[in-house]
Amino acid sequence: MGFMDRLSGKRLEQLDLRAALMRDVDLRDARFERVVLTGTRMRGVELGHVTIDGDIEDLVINGVDVAPFVYAELDRRYPDRAKMRPTDPAGFRSAWDILERLWDGTVRRARVLRPEQLHERVDGEWSFIETLRHLVFATDAWVGRVILGDPRPWDALDLPFDGMADVPGVPRDRTVRPSLDEVLALRNDRMAMVRRLVDNLTVDRLDARTTPVPEPAWPDSISYAVRDCLLIVLNEEWQHRLYAERDLDALES
């Protein structure tokens, strides 16, 4: 039995393949999730009809770094995207204004769907309800825990990202099926927390570093730049709304 015969259609999970050499490998129709490809070199590759979603930096194809073209095109398609990289308190307030407005529209779209559709996964991605639960977790982690110093900011509906190891005290219930209104009540509370933070944001506060929370959890109990924490929150909100809109298109059709 050949190599490709043995592994075709198999699930390969939690493997450390750093510095591995793969030669004469057929990866047609393969699916990669939560894969780190930093430093990867590919030669003699046939690449066609491929979809890549993720953080792209220094991606050189046939001698051309295509990452700047990708980001420029994304900024062209979504004019508000560039505003998710603010540099001052006013910029962070403006970015949050935009996210509140955009999410209001996305939630209105979701309310038209049947309740069971809001728990439906499209192409293996999170459901709409799960997406909202994850954003509650992201806010609890980076704002509640790291910036505001609450050692236990979590709600039972918080949903960490799939690649995160289980952490004692951090909820991770993948089976619960709350209603949209139940999740939105929690979500609106966390969005209001961010609103209060950015409304009172000063240059000194933005340039400050956080005091490590002594209790172990996630993120790690170290000091972070407040600016970086808020940029992470903006990125989470921006990207996951795009994912939600993409999946709502599929559910509506």
mmCIF file of C-alpha atoms in Angstrom:
data_model
loop_
_atom_site.group_PDB
_atom_site.id
_atom_site.type_symbol
_atom_site.label_atom_id
_atom_site.label_comp_id
_atom_site.label_asym_id
_atom_site.label_seq_id
_atom_site.Cartn_x
_atom_site.Cartn_y
_atom_site.Cartn_z
ATOM 1 C CA MET A 1 0.000 0.000 0.000
ATOM 2 C CA GLY A 2 1.431 3.396 -0.979
ATOM 3 C CA PHE A 3 1.810 6.488 1.185
ATOM 4 C CA MET A 4 -1.031 8.374 -0.483
ATOM 5 C CA ASP A 5 -3.297 5.325 -0.231
ATOM 6 C CA ARG A 6 -2.725 5.140 3.512
ATOM 7 C CA LEU A 7 -3.363 8.800 4.341
ATOM 8 C CA SER A 8 -5.888 9.922 1.726
ATOM 9 C CA GLY A 9 -9.007 11.175 3.509
ATOM 10 C CA LYS A 10 -7.470 10.778 6.982
ATOM 11 C CA ARG A 11 -7.615 13.371 9.762
ATOM 12 C CA LEU A 12 -4.171 14.521 10.890
ATOM 13 C CA GLU A 13 -4.449 16.473 14.130
ATOM 14 C CA GLN A 14 -2.041 17.790 16.764
ATOM 15 C CA LEU A 15 1.083 16.938 14.783
ATOM 16 C CA ASP A 16 4.446 18.677 15.073
ATOM 17 C CA LEU A 17 5.815 18.740 11.518
ATOM 18 C CA ARG A 18 8.318 21.548 11.979
ATOM 19 C CA ALA A 19 11.230 21.303 9.523
ATOM 20 C CA ALA A 20 9.648 18.247 7.874
ATOM 21 C CA LEU A 21 10.384 17.558 4.215
ATOM 22 C CA MET A 22 7.365 16.647 2.089
ATOM 23 C CA ARG A 23 8.196 15.569 -1.440
ATOM 24 C CA ASP A 24 5.875 14.178 -4.129
ATOM 25 C CA VAL A 25 2.853 14.734 -1.877
ATOM 26 C CA ASP A 26 -0.678 15.048 -3.282
ATOM 27 C CA LEU A 27 -2.707 17.576 -1.252
ATOM 28 C CA ARG A 28 -5.581 18.100 -3.671
ATOM 29 C CA ASP A 29 -8.816 19.013 -1.849
ATOM 30 C CA ALA A 30 -7.012 18.920 1.511
ATOM 31 C CA ARG A 31 -8.298 21.193 4.259
ATOM 32 C CA PHE A 32 -6.048 23.007 6.719
ATOM 33 C CA GLU A 33 -7.416 24.492 9.957
ATOM 34 C CA ARG A 34 -5.388 26.331 12.596
ATOM 35 C CA VAL A 35 -2.143 25.505 10.774
ATOM 36 C CA VAL A 36 1.049 27.526 11.281
ATOM 37 C CA LEU A 37 3.014 27.871 8.028
ATOM 38 C CA THR A 38 5.502 30.542 9.123
ATOM 39 C CA GLY A 39 8.877 29.968 7.469
ATOM 40 C CA THR A 40 7.506 27.368 5.055
ATOM 41 C CA ARG A 41 9.228 27.112 1.653
ATOM 42 C CA MET A 42 7.449 25.540 -1.306
ATOM 43 C CA ARG A 43 9.060 24.791 -4.661
ATOM 44 C CA GLY A 44 7.689 23.161 -7.780
ATOM 45 C CA VAL A 45 4.167 23.757 -6.429
ATOM 46 C CA GLU A 46 0.994 23.590 -8.499
ATOM 47 C CA LEU A 47 -1.414 26.021 -6.824
ATOM 48 C CA GLY A 48 -4.847 26.550 -8.314
ATOM 49 C CA HIS A 49 -8.418 27.000 -7.038
ATOM 50 C CA VAL A 50 -7.023 27.539 -3.514
ATOM 51 C CA THR A 51 -8.691 29.589 -0.773
ATOM 52 C CA ILE A 52 -6.596 31.005 2.063
ATOM 53 C CA ASP A 53 -8.103 32.865 5.029
ATOM 54 C CA GLY A 54 -5.766 34.034 7.776
ATOM 55 C CA ASP A 55 -3.008 36.408 8.796
ATOM 56 C CA ILE A 56 -0.694 36.867 5.826
ATOM 57 C CA GLU A 57 2.746 38.436 6.077
ATOM 58 C CA ASP A 58 5.765 38.165 3.763
ATOM 59 C CA LEU A 59 4.002 35.792 1.363
ATOM 60 C CA VAL A 60 6.315 35.610 -1.649
ATOM 61 C CA ILE A 61 4.963 33.967 -4.797
ATOM 62 C CA ASN A 62 7.335 33.679 -7.751
ATOM 63 C CA GLY A 63 9.540 36.352 -6.243
ATOM 64 C CA VAL A 64 6.713 38.808 -5.476
ATOM 65 C CA ASP A 65 5.547 39.636 -1.941
ATOM 66 C CA VAL A 66 1.777 39.567 -2.438
ATOM 67 C CA ALA A 67 0.742 40.394 1.133
ATOM 68 C CA PRO A 68 0.750 44.204 0.582
ATOM 69 C CA PHE A 69 -1.484 43.773 -2.478
ATOM 70 C CA VAL A 70 -3.898 41.611 -0.484
ATOM 71 C CA TYR A 71 -4.177 44.127 2.350
ATOM 72 C CA ALA A 72 -4.519 47.063 -0.038
ATOM 73 C CA GLU A 73 -7.342 45.283 -1.851
ATOM 74 C CA LEU A 74 -9.098 44.498 1.429
ATOM 75 C CA ASP A 75 -8.865 48.164 2.441
ATOM 76 C CA ARG A 76 -10.322 49.115 -0.950
ATOM 77 C CA ARG A 77 -13.230 46.697 -0.584
ATOM 78 C CA TYR A 78 -13.935 47.701 3.007
ATOM 79 C CA PRO A 79 -13.151 51.411 3.497
ATOM 80 C CA ASP A 80 -13.807 51.136 7.246
ATOM 81 C CA ARG A 81 -11.147 48.430 7.581
ATOM 82 C CA ALA A 82 -8.278 50.932 7.754
ATOM 83 C CA LYS A 83 -10.058 52.610 10.667
ATOM 84 C CA MET A 84 -9.577 49.423 12.682
ATOM 85 C CA ARG A 85 -5.909 50.436 13.050
ATOM 86 C CA PRO A 86 -6.309 53.619 15.146
ATOM 87 C CA THR A 87 -3.400 55.384 16.787
ATOM 88 C CA ASP A 88 -5.094 57.730 19.271
ATOM 89 C CA PRO A 89 -8.079 57.701 21.664
ATOM 90 C CA ALA A 90 -10.354 59.474 19.189
ATOM 91 C CA GLY A 91 -9.514 56.838 16.587
ATOM 92 C CA PHE A 92 -10.441 54.024 18.966
ATOM 93 C CA ARG A 93 -13.767 55.685 19.747
ATOM 94 C CA SER A 94 -14.464 56.106 16.032
ATOM 95 C CA ALA A 95 -13.566 52.469 15.365
ATOM 96 C CA TRP A 96 -15.950 51.292 18.080
ATOM 97 C CA ASP A 97 -18.707 53.509 16.644
ATOM 98 C CA ILE A 98 -18.233 51.748 13.303
ATOM 99 C CA LEU A 99 -18.289 48.278 14.837
ATOM 100 C CA GLU A 100 -21.459 49.017 16.804
ATOM 101 C CA ARG A 101 -23.161 50.225 13.629
ATOM 102 C CA LEU A 102 -22.024 47.284 11.526
ATOM 103 C CA TRP A 103 -22.957 44.694 14.141
ATOM 104 C CA ASP A 104 -26.417 46.253 14.504
ATOM 105 C CA GLY A 105 -26.987 45.513 10.822
ATOM 106 C CA THR A 106 -25.630 41.981 11.106
ATOM 107 C CA VAL A 107 -27.860 41.195 14.087
ATOM 108 C CA ARG A 108 -30.882 42.499 12.184
ATOM 109 C CA ARG A 109 -30.080 40.037 9.407
ATOM 110 C CA ALA A 110 -29.754 37.203 11.902
ATOM 111 C CA ARG A 111 -33.122 37.912 13.510
ATOM 112 C CA VAL A 112 -34.883 37.087 10.246
ATOM 113 C CA LEU A 113 -33.584 33.509 10.338
ATOM 114 C CA ARG A 114 -35.256 30.629 12.139
ATOM 115 C CA PRO A 115 -33.849 30.036 15.654
ATOM 116 C CA GLU A 116 -32.361 26.666 14.678
ATOM 117 C CA GLN A 117 -30.439 28.280 11.806
ATOM 118 C CA LEU A 118 -28.576 30.467 14.287
ATOM 119 C CA HIS A 119 -27.063 27.263 15.713
ATOM 120 C CA GLU A 120 -26.204 25.874 12.284
ATOM 121 C CA ARG A 121 -22.569 25.642 11.253
ATOM 122 C CA VAL A 122 -21.667 26.527 7.672
ATOM 123 C CA ASP A 123 -18.745 24.545 6.239
ATOM 124 C CA GLY A 124 -17.621 23.575 9.729
ATOM 125 C CA GLU A 125 -17.286 27.173 10.966
ATOM 126 C CA TRP A 126 -18.869 28.500 14.141
ATOM 127 C CA SER A 127 -22.603 29.135 14.140
ATOM 128 C CA PHE A 128 -23.872 32.693 14.563
ATOM 129 C CA ILE A 129 -24.599 32.045 18.242
ATOM 130 C CA GLU A 130 -21.140 30.552 18.758
ATOM 131 C CA THR A 131 -19.545 33.559 17.089
ATOM 132 C CA LEU A 132 -21.261 35.918 19.515
ATOM 133 C CA ARG A 133 -20.240 33.707 22.440
ATOM 134 C CA HIS A 134 -16.633 33.784 21.287
ATOM 135 C CA LEU A 135 -16.650 37.588 21.070
ATOM 136 C CA VAL A 136 -17.904 37.700 24.661
ATOM 137 C CA PHE A 137 -14.922 35.541 25.587
ATOM 138 C CA ALA A 138 -12.493 37.773 23.664
ATOM 139 C CA THR A 139 -13.833 40.859 25.440
ATOM 140 C CA ASP A 140 -13.700 39.151 28.831
ATOM 141 C CA ALA A 141 -10.132 38.029 28.173
ATOM 142 C CA TRP A 142 -8.528 41.185 26.776
ATOM 143 C CA VAL A 143 -10.638 43.882 28.424
ATOM 144 C CA GLY A 144 -12.141 42.321 31.542
ATOM 145 C CA ARG A 145 -9.121 40.272 32.596
ATOM 146 C CA VAL A 146 -6.080 41.987 31.086
ATOM 147 C CA ILE A 147 -7.000 45.690 31.047
ATOM 148 C CA LEU A 148 -9.486 45.934 33.928
ATOM 149 C CA GLY A 149 -7.752 43.304 36.060
ATOM 150 C CA ASP A 150 -10.741 41.074 36.825
ATOM 151 C CA PRO A 151 -9.282 37.603 37.532
ATOM 152 C CA ARG A 152 -12.615 35.888 36.818
ATOM 153 C CA PRO A 153 -14.494 37.897 34.181
ATOM 154 C CA TRP A 154 -16.029 34.837 32.548
ATOM 155 C CA ASP A 155 -19.645 33.959 31.953
ATOM 156 C CA ALA A 156 -20.809 30.366 31.570
ATOM 157 C CA LEU A 157 -21.543 31.082 27.886
ATOM 158 C CA ASP A 158 -18.023 32.254 27.080
ATOM 159 C CA LEU A 159 -16.557 30.260 24.181
ATOM 160 C CA PRO A 160 -12.735 30.208 23.837
ATOM 161 C CA PHE A 161 -11.128 29.595 20.465
ATOM 162 C CA ASP A 162 -10.842 25.934 19.492
ATOM 163 C CA GLY A 163 -7.048 25.841 19.585
ATOM 164 C CA MET A 164 -6.869 26.976 23.205
ATOM 165 C CA ALA A 165 -6.161 24.275 25.760
ATOM 166 C CA ASP A 166 -8.679 23.810 28.551
ATOM 167 C CA VAL A 167 -7.915 26.165 31.420
ATOM 168 C CA PRO A 168 -9.334 25.546 34.914
ATOM 169 C CA GLY A 169 -12.016 28.094 35.693
ATOM 170 C CA VAL A 170 -12.514 29.219 32.071
ATOM 171 C CA PRO A 171 -15.865 27.966 30.706
ATOM 172 C CA ARG A 172 -16.007 25.975 27.492
ATOM 173 C CA ASP A 173 -19.445 24.438 26.961
ATOM 174 C CA ARG A 174 -19.776 23.422 23.316
ATOM 175 C CA THR A 175 -23.169 21.757 23.797
ATOM 176 C CA VAL A 176 -25.286 24.564 25.252
ATOM 177 C CA ARG A 177 -27.774 26.171 22.833
ATOM 178 C CA PRO A 178 -28.820 29.560 24.228
ATOM 179 C CA SER A 179 -31.336 31.748 22.434
ATOM 180 C CA LEU A 180 -30.253 34.756 20.407
ATOM 181 C CA ASP A 181 -31.781 37.146 22.952
ATOM 182 C CA GLU A 182 -29.949 35.413 25.802
ATOM 183 C CA VAL A 183 -26.602 35.729 24.058
ATOM 184 C CA LEU A 184 -27.280 39.289 22.906
ATOM 185 C CA ALA A 185 -28.013 40.393 26.478
ATOM 186 C CA LEU A 186 -24.574 39.147 27.483
ATOM 187 C CA ARG A 187 -22.951 40.486 24.330
ATOM 188 C CA ASN A 188 -24.487 43.947 24.763
ATOM 189 C CA ASP A 189 -23.211 44.066 28.330
ATOM 190 C CA ARG A 190 -19.656 43.392 27.131
ATOM 191 C CA MET A 191 -19.922 45.871 24.268
ATOM 192 C CA ALA A 192 -21.054 48.501 26.780
ATOM 193 C CA MET A 193 -17.965 47.702 28.851
ATOM 194 C CA VAL A 194 -15.733 48.436 25.856
ATOM 195 C CA ARG A 195 -17.738 51.578 25.094
ATOM 196 C CA ARG A 196 -17.100 52.921 28.606
ATOM 197 C CA LEU A 197 -13.408 52.135 28.244
ATOM 198 C CA VAL A 198 -12.904 53.884 24.908
ATOM 199 C CA ASP A 199 -15.096 56.841 25.867
ATOM 200 C CA ASN A 200 -12.779 57.508 28.821
ATOM 201 C CA LEU A 201 -9.582 56.612 27.004
ATOM 202 C CA THR A 202 -6.706 59.092 27.288
ATOM 203 C CA VAL A 203 -3.321 59.175 25.606
ATOM 204 C CA ASP A 204 -1.617 58.160 28.862
ATOM 205 C CA ARG A 205 -4.023 55.262 29.373
ATOM 206 C CA LEU A 206 -3.596 54.112 25.788
ATOM 207 C CA ASP A 207 0.189 54.198 26.078
ATOM 208 C CA ALA A 208 0.206 52.405 29.445
ATOM 209 C CA ARG A 209 0.889 48.767 30.211
ATOM 210 C CA THR A 210 -1.407 46.502 32.182
ATOM 211 C CA THR A 211 -0.763 45.110 35.645
ATOM 212 C CA PRO A 212 -0.497 41.298 35.454
ATOM 213 C CA VAL A 213 -3.419 39.431 36.995
ATOM 214 C CA PRO A 214 -1.871 36.996 39.511
ATOM 215 C CA GLU A 215 -4.409 34.209 38.977
ATOM 216 C CA PRO A 216 -3.413 31.900 36.081
ATOM 217 C CA ALA A 217 -5.826 31.766 33.148
ATOM 218 C CA TRP A 218 -5.823 33.102 29.611
ATOM 219 C CA PRO A 219 -4.200 35.315 28.404
ATOM 220 C CA ASP A 220 -1.041 34.612 30.367
ATOM 221 C CA SER A 221 -0.469 36.555 33.577
ATOM 222 C CA ILE A 222 2.013 39.067 32.170
ATOM 223 C CA SER A 223 1.947 42.779 31.365
ATOM 224 C CA TYR A 224 0.496 43.859 28.017
ATOM 225 C CA ALA A 225 0.359 47.171 26.184
ATOM 226 C CA VAL A 226 -3.172 48.552 26.515
ATOM 227 C CA ARG A 227 -2.989 49.657 22.884
ATOM 228 C CA ASP A 228 -2.250 46.113 21.711
ATOM 229 C CA CYS A 229 -5.112 44.662 23.750
ATOM 230 C CA LEU A 230 -7.606 47.069 22.219
ATOM 231 C CA LEU A 231 -6.307 46.427 18.719
ATOM 232 C CA ILE A 232 -6.822 42.709 19.289
ATOM 233 C CA VAL A 233 -10.428 43.373 20.304
ATOM 234 C CA LEU A 234 -11.020 45.521 17.217
ATOM 235 C CA ASN A 235 -9.557 42.846 14.977
ATOM 236 C CA GLU A 236 -11.671 40.120 16.581
ATOM 237 C CA GLU A 237 -14.823 42.177 16.144
ATOM 238 C CA TRP A 238 -14.031 43.108 12.541
ATOM 239 C CA GLN A 239 -13.015 39.650 11.326
ATOM 240 C CA HIS A 240 -15.756 37.688 13.036
ATOM 241 C CA ARG A 241 -18.439 39.996 11.697
ATOM 242 C CA LEU A 242 -17.170 39.316 8.182
ATOM 243 C CA TYR A 243 -17.274 35.586 8.896
ATOM 244 C CA ALA A 244 -20.814 35.952 10.249
ATOM 245 C CA GLU A 245 -21.949 37.909 7.198
ATOM 246 C CA ARG A 246 -20.426 35.288 4.904
ATOM 247 C CA ASP A 247 -22.275 32.490 6.699
ATOM 248 C CA LEU A 248 -25.540 34.446 6.842
ATOM 249 C CA ASP A 249 -25.352 34.683 3.040
ATOM 250 C CA ALA A 250 -25.208 30.894 2.884
ATOM 251 C CA LEU A 251 -28.006 30.406 5.424
ATOM 252 C CA GLU A 252 -30.297 32.889 3.668
ATOM 253 C CA SER A 253 -29.829 31.119 0.358
#
